[in-house]
Tab-separated table of C-alpha atoms in Angstrom:
chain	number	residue	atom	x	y	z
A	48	UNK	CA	-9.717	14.923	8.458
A	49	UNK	CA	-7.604	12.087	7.148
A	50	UNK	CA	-3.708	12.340	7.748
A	51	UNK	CA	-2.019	13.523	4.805
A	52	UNK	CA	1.378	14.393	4.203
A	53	UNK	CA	1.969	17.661	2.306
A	54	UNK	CA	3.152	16.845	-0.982
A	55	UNK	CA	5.154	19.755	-1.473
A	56	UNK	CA	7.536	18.331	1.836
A	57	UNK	CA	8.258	15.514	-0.507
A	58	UNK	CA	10.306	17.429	-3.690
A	59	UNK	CA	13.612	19.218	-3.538
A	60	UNK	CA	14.623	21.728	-6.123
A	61	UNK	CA	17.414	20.524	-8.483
A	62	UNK	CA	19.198	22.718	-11.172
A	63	UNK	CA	19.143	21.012	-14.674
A	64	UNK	CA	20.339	22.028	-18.333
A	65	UNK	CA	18.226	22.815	-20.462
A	66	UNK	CA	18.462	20.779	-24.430
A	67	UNK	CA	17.984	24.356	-25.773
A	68	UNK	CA	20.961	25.883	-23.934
A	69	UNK	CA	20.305	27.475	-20.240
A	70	UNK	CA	19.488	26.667	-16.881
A	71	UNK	CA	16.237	26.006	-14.694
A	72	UNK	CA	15.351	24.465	-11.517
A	73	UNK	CA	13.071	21.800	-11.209
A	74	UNK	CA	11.009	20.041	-8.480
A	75	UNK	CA	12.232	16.249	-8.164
A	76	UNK	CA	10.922	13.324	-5.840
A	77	UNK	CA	12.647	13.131	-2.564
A	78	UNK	CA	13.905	9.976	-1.742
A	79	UNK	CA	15.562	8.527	1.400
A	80	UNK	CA	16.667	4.922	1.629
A	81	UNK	CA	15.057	3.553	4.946
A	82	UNK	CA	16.857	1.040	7.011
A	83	UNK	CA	14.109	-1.065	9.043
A	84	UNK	CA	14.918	-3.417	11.874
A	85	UNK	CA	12.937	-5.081	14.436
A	86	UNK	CA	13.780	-6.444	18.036
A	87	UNK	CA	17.253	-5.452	17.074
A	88	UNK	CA	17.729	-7.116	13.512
A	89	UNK	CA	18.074	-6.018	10.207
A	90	UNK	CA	14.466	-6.709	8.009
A	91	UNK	CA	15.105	-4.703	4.641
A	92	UNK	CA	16.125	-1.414	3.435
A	93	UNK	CA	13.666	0.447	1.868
A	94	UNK	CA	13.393	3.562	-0.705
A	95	UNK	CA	10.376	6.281	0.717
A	96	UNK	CA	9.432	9.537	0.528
A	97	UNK	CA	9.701	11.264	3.535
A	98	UNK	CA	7.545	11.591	7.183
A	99	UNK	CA	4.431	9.527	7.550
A	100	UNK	CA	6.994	6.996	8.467
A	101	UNK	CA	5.302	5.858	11.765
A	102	UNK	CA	2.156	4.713	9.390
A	103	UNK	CA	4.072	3.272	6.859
A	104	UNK	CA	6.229	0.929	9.496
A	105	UNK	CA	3.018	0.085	10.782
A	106	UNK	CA	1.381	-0.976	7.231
A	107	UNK	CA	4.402	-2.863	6.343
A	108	UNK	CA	4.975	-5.285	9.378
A	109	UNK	CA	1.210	-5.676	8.921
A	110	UNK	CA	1.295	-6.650	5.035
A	111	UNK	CA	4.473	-8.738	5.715
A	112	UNK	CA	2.483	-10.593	8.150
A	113	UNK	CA	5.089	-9.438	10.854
A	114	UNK	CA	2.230	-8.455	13.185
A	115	UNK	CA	-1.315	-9.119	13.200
A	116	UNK	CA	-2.317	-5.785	14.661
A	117	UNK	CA	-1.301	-2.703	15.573
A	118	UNK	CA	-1.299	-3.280	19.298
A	119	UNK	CA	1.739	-6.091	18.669
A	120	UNK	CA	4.164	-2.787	18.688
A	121	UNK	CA	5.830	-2.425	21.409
A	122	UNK	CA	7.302	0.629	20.321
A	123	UNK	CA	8.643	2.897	17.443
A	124	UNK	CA	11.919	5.086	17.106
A	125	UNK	CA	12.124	6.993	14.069
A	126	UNK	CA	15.478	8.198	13.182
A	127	UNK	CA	17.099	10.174	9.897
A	128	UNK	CA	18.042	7.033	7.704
A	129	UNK	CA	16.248	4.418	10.090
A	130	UNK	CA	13.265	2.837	11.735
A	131	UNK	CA	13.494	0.525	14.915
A	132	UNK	CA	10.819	-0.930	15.988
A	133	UNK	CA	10.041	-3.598	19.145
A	134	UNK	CA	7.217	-6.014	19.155
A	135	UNK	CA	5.979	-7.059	21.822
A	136	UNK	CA	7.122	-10.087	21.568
A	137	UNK	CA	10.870	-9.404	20.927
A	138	UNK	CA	12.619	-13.387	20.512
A	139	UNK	CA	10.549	-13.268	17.374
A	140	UNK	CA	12.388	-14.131	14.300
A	141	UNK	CA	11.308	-11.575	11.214
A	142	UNK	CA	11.797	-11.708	7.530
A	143	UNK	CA	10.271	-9.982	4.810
A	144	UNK	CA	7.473	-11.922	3.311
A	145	UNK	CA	8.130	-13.163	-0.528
A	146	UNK	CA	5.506	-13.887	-3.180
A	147	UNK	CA	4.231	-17.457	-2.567
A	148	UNK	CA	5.830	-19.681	-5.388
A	149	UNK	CA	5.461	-23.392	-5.884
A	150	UNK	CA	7.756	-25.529	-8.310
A	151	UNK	CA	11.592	-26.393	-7.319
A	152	UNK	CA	14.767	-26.131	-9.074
A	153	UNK	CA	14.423	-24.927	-12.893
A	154	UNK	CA	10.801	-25.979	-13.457
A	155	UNK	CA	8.086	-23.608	-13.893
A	156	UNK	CA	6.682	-21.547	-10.843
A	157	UNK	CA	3.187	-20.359	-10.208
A	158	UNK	CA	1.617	-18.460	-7.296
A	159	UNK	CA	-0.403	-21.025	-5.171
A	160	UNK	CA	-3.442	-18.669	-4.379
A	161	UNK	CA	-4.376	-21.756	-1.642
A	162	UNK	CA	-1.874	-20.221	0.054
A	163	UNK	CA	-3.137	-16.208	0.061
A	164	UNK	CA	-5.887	-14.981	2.291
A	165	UNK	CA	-9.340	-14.263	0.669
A	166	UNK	CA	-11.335	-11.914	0.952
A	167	UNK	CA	-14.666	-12.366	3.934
A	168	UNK	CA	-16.438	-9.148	3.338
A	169	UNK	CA	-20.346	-8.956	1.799
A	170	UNK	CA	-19.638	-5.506	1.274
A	171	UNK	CA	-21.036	-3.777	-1.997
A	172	UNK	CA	-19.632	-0.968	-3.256
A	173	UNK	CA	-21.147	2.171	-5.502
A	174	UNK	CA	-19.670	4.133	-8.042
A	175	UNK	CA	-19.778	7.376	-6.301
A	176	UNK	CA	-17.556	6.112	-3.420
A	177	UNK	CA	-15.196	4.636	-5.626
A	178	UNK	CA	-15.136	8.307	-7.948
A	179	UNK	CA	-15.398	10.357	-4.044
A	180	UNK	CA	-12.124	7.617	-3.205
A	181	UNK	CA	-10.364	8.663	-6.757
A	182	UNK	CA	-10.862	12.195	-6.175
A	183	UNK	CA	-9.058	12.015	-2.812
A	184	UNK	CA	-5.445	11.112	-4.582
A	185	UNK	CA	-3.452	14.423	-4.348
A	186	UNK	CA	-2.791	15.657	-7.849
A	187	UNK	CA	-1.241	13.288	-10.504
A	188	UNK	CA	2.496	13.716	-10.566
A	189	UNK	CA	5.945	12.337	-10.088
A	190	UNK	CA	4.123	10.919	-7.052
A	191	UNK	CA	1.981	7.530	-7.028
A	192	UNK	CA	-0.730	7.920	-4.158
A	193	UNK	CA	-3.240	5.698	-2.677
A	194	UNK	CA	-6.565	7.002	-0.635
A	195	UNK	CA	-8.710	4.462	1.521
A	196	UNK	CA	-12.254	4.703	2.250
A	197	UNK	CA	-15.294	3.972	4.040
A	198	UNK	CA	-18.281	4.308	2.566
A	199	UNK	CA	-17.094	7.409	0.758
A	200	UNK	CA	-15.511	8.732	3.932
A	201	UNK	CA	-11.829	9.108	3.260
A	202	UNK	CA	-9.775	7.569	6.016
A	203	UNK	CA	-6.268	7.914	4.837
A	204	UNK	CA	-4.241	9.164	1.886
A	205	UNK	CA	-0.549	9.194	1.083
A	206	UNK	CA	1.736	10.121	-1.616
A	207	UNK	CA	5.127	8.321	-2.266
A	208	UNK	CA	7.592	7.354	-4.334
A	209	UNK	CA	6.544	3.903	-5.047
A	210	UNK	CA	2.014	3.093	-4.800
A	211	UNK	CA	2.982	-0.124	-2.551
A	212	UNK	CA	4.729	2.132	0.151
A	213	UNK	CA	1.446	4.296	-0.112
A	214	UNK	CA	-0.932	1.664	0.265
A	215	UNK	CA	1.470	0.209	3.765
A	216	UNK	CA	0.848	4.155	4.952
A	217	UNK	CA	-2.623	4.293	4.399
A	218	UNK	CA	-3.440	0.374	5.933
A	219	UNK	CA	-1.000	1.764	8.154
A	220	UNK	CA	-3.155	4.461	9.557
A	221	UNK	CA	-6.226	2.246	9.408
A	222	UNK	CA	-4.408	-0.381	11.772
A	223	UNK	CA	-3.881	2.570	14.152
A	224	UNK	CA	-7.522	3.527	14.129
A	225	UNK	CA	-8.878	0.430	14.255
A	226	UNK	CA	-10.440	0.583	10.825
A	227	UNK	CA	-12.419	-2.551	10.025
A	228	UNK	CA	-10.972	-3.149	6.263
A	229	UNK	CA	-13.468	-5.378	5.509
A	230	UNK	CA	-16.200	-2.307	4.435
A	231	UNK	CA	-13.491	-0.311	2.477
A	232	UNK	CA	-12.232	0.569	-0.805
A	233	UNK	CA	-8.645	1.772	-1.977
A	234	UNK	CA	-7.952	3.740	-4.708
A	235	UNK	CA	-4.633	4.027	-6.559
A	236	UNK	CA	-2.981	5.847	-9.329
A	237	UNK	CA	-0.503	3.837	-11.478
A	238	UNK	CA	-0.884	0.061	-12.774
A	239	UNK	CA	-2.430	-2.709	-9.746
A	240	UNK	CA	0.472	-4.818	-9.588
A	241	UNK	CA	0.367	-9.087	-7.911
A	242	UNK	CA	1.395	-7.205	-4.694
A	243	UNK	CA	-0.630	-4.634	-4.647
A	244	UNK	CA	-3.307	-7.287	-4.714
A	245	UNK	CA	-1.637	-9.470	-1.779
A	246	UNK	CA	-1.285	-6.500	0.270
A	247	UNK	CA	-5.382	-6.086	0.000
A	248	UNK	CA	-6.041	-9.394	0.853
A	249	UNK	CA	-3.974	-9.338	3.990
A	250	UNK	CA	-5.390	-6.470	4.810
A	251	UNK	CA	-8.954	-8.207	3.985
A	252	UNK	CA	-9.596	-4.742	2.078
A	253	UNK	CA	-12.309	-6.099	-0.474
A	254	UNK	CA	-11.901	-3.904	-3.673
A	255	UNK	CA	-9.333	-1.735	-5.395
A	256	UNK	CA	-10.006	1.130	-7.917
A	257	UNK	CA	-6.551	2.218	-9.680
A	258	UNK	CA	-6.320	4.825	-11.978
A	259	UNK	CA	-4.397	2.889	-14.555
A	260	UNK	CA	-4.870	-1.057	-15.151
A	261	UNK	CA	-4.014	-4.175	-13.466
A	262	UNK	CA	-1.287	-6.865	-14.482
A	263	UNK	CA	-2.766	-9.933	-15.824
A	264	UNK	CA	-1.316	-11.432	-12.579
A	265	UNK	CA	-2.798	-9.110	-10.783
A	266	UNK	CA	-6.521	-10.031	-12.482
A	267	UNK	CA	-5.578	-14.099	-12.400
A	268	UNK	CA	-5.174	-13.598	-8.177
A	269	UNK	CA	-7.780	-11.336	-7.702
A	270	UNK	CA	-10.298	-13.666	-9.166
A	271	UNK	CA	-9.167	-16.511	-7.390
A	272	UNK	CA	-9.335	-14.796	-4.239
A	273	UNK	CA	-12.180	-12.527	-4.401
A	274	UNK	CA	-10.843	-9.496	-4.759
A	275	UNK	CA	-12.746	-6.570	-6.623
A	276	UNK	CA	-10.228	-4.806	-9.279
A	277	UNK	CA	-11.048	-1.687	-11.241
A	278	UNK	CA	-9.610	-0.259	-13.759
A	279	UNK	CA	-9.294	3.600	-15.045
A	280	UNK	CA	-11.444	4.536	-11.534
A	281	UNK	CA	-12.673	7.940	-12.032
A	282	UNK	CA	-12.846	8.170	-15.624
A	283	UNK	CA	-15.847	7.312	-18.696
A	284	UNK	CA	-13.566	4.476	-19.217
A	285	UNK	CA	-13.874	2.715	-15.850
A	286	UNK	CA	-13.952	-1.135	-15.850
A	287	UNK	CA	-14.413	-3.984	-13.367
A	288	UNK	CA	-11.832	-6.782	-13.792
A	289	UNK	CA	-12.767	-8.975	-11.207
A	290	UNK	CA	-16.115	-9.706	-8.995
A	291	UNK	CA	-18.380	-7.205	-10.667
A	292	UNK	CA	-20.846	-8.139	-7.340
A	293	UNK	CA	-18.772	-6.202	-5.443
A	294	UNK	CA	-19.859	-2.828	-7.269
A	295	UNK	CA	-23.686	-1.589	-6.923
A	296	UNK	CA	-25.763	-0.997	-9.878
A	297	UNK	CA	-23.451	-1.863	-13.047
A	298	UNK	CA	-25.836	-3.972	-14.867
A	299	UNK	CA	-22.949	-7.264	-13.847
């Protein structure tokens, strides 16, 4: 069975007013603020639900292009508020990886795709994976979530505060398989967002069914780079954004 992280560990009961007069408890997102360093220096601080985090740190160098595999780790110590983690080589400098802009000073910027990976992967997709992939998300909720799969074998799926964070724990726990990304799909709740999409292509993970819609960004990048985007995945509304080839039998 894929990992997965109970999402009832990730909500803590809060007492609230109610507009009406009276009191009630609630369940609310948990949410600890993550302090990550590697080979003794601070890399970023980040907001997550909690546990999974040994996935998630492994996801994130990866997507950050920190590390190039999961075998680069040296080692992992998880602690309350904090993550330290040695590569194996430990004189390299780290920093977190920023959107690719061109343009200086006040002119415009653009993101210069030349500079993102593309996708390599001839692999075709049907809609019955992508609606088995959709159907893996826990419920909907105060939680985004992101499942990964294999030719409608689920390998991973995470809940969290925040869809990127979920998509680092589920590449995360691909890395540590040894998942070859180039025959999967992801599928996410919530809106595909520019780095949602970089995060895929890093990855090499070839399509991406979300729940909601992407940004135009997110469609402009995609194209250029040959990833698959689709939109409300699961429902009688679904739509392919970019590289229809990528998904079997859809008249494209």
């Amino acid at each position: 069975m894929p990992a997965v992280r109970e999402v009832k560990d990730m909500f803590k009961k809060v007492t609230c007013t109610r507009i009406g007069g009276g009191q009630l408890t609630r369940d609310t997102a948990d949410e600890a603020p993550v302090a990550v360093f590697v080979n003794g220096r601070h890399l970023a601080t980040v907001a997550l639900s909690p546990g999974g985090f040994e996935d998630f740190i492994t996801g994130y160098l990866y997507t950050e292009e920190i590390i190039k595999n999961a075998g680069e780790i040296e080692s992992v110590r998880i602690e309350e508020n904090r993550i330290s983690v040695l590569t194996k080589n430990i004189f390299k400098r780290v920093s977190v990886k920023k959107t690719i802009l061109s343009g200086c000073g006040g002119a415009v910027s653009y993101i210069d795709t030349q500079k993102l990976p593309a996708i390599k992967s001839d692999v075709v997709v049907t809609v019955p994976e992508i609606e088995a992939a959709v159907a893996a998300l826990p419920v909907p909720g105060t939680l985004d979530a992101v499942a990964l799969a294999d030719g409608g074998r689920i390998i991973a799926r995470s809940a969290d505060i925040d869809r990127h964070n979920a998509l680092d724990r589920v590449i995360g726990r691909g890395l540590r398989s040894d998942l070859d990304f180039s025959r999967t799909v992801a599928a996410s709740t919530g809106s595909v967002t520019s780095e949602m999409v970089r995060k895929c292509l890093v990855a090499n993970i070839p399509a991406l069914a979300s729940t909601g819609s992407p940004t135009a960004l997110a469609v402009e990048i995609a194209e250029e780079t040959g990833l698959c985007i689709v939109g409300s995945a699961g429902s009688a509304d679904m739509v392919v954004y970019t590289h229809a080839e990528r998904i079997a039998d859809i008249g494209a």
